[in-house]
Amino acid sequence: FQGQFIDGVATYFFGYVSFFALRQVLSADIAGYIAIAIGVAYFLFSDSLPNGQSIGKKLLKMRVVNGKTGEACSVVQSFLRNITFPLGIFDWVFIFFGSHRRLGDFLASTIVVKI
């Protein structure tokens, strides 16, 4: 949860910084759409950054890996594990069962490990 919270803050940060930077050369509407796209892209694909570590996971000394191979999370896996975020608490309920994995981790065949 902590890693996802930090990544949520990072998402907003990237969105706001992008908006204000783009607003200097583009209309507010277009800058807003691009800024939202940048924020969403970070959130969806952040777990595929080097070593399977988003900003939040790097700070918390965790990483997302392929549950079968142990390799760093791929772009597709990052998308699959994070696309379930809108499901909210339903996504997180799965953590309280034996495997301690979110629904997104099951879809992406990933696990979060401490390093």
Coordinates of C-alpha atoms in Angstrom, one line a residue:
F1 CA 0.0 0.0 0.0
Q2 CA 2.8 2.4 0.9
G3 CA 4.5 2.0 -2.4
Q4 CA 1.3 2.6 -4.3
F5 CA 0.6 5.7 -2.2
I6 CA 4.0 7.1 -3.0
D7 CA 3.5 6.3 -6.7
G8 CA 0.2 8.1 -6.6
V9 CA 1.9 11.2 -5.3
A10 CA 4.5 10.8 -8.0
T11 CA 1.8 10.5 -10.6
Y12 CA 0.2 13.8 -9.5
F13 CA 3.6 15.4 -9.3
F14 CA 4.5 14.4 -12.9
G15 CA 1.0 15.5 -14.1
Y16 CA 1.3 18.9 -12.5
V17 CA 4.9 19.6 -13.5
S18 CA 4.0 18.5 -17.1
F19 CA 0.9 20.7 -17.1
F20 CA 2.8 23.8 -16.0
A21 CA 5.7 23.2 -18.4
L22 CA 3.4 22.5 -21.4
R23 CA 1.1 25.4 -20.5
Q24 CA 3.9 27.7 -21.5
V25 CA 3.7 26.6 -25.2
L26 CA 0.2 25.0 -25.5
S27 CA -3.3 25.9 -24.7
A28 CA -4.5 24.9 -21.2
D29 CA -6.8 22.2 -22.6
I30 CA -4.2 20.5 -24.7
A31 CA -1.6 20.8 -21.9
G32 CA -4.1 19.3 -19.5
Y33 CA -4.8 16.3 -21.7
I34 CA -1.1 15.6 -22.3
A35 CA -0.3 16.1 -18.5
I36 CA -3.0 13.6 -17.6
A37 CA -1.6 11.1 -20.2
I38 CA 1.9 11.5 -18.7
G39 CA 0.6 10.9 -15.2
V40 CA -1.5 7.8 -16.2
A41 CA 1.4 6.4 -18.2
Y42 CA 3.7 6.7 -15.3
F43 CA 1.2 5.0 -13.0
L44 CA 0.5 2.2 -15.4
F45 CA 4.0 1.5 -16.5
S46 CA 6.1 2.5 -13.4
D47 CA 6.7 -1.0 -12.2
S48 CA 8.6 -1.8 -15.4
L49 CA 11.2 0.8 -14.7
P50 CA 14.7 -0.6 -14.2
N51 CA 14.8 -3.5 -11.7
G52 CA 11.0 -3.6 -11.5
Q53 CA 11.1 -0.5 -9.2
S54 CA 8.8 2.4 -9.4
I55 CA 9.8 5.5 -7.3
G56 CA 7.7 4.2 -4.4
K57 CA 9.2 0.7 -4.5
K58 CA 12.7 2.1 -4.8
L59 CA 12.2 4.2 -1.7
L60 CA 10.7 1.2 0.2
K61 CA 13.4 -1.2 -1.0
M62 CA 11.0 -3.4 -2.9
R63 CA 10.7 -4.5 -6.5
V64 CA 8.1 -6.2 -8.7
V65 CA 9.2 -9.4 -10.3
N66 CA 7.8 -12.1 -12.6
G67 CA 6.4 -14.7 -10.3
K68 CA 7.6 -17.6 -12.5
T69 CA 11.1 -16.4 -13.6
G70 CA 12.1 -13.8 -10.9
E71 CA 13.0 -11.3 -13.7
A72 CA 12.0 -7.7 -13.3
C73 CA 8.4 -6.8 -14.2
S74 CA 7.9 -6.2 -17.9
V75 CA 5.9 -3.3 -19.5
V76 CA 2.9 -5.6 -20.1
Q77 CA 3.0 -7.0 -16.6
S78 CA 3.2 -3.5 -15.1
F79 CA 0.2 -2.5 -17.2
L80 CA -1.8 -5.6 -16.1
R81 CA -1.0 -5.2 -12.4
N82 CA -1.8 -1.5 -12.3
I83 CA -4.9 -1.4 -14.6
T84 CA -6.9 -3.0 -11.7
F85 CA -6.3 0.2 -9.5
P86 CA -9.8 1.6 -10.3
L87 CA -11.3 -1.5 -8.6
G88 CA -10.1 0.0 -5.3
I89 CA -10.6 -2.1 -2.2
F90 CA -11.7 -5.1 -4.3
D91 CA -8.2 -5.2 -5.7
W92 CA -6.6 -5.0 -2.3
V93 CA -8.9 -7.6 -0.6
F94 CA -6.8 -10.3 -2.2
I95 CA -3.8 -9.3 -0.1
F96 CA -5.4 -10.7 3.0
F97 CA -5.5 -14.2 1.6
G98 CA -2.7 -16.7 1.7
S99 CA -0.5 -15.5 -1.2
H100 CA -0.5 -11.8 0.0
R101 CA -0.9 -10.6 -3.7
R102 CA -3.3 -8.1 -5.2
L103 CA -5.7 -9.0 -7.9
G104 CA -3.4 -7.1 -10.3
D105 CA -0.5 -9.4 -9.3
F106 CA -2.5 -12.4 -10.2
L107 CA -3.4 -11.0 -13.6
A108 CA 0.2 -10.1 -14.3
S109 CA 1.8 -13.2 -12.7
T110 CA 3.9 -10.9 -10.5
I111 CA 5.0 -10.7 -6.9
V112 CA 6.4 -7.8 -4.9
V113 CA 9.6 -8.7 -3.0
K114 CA 11.8 -6.9 -0.5
I115 CA 15.4 -6.3 -1.5

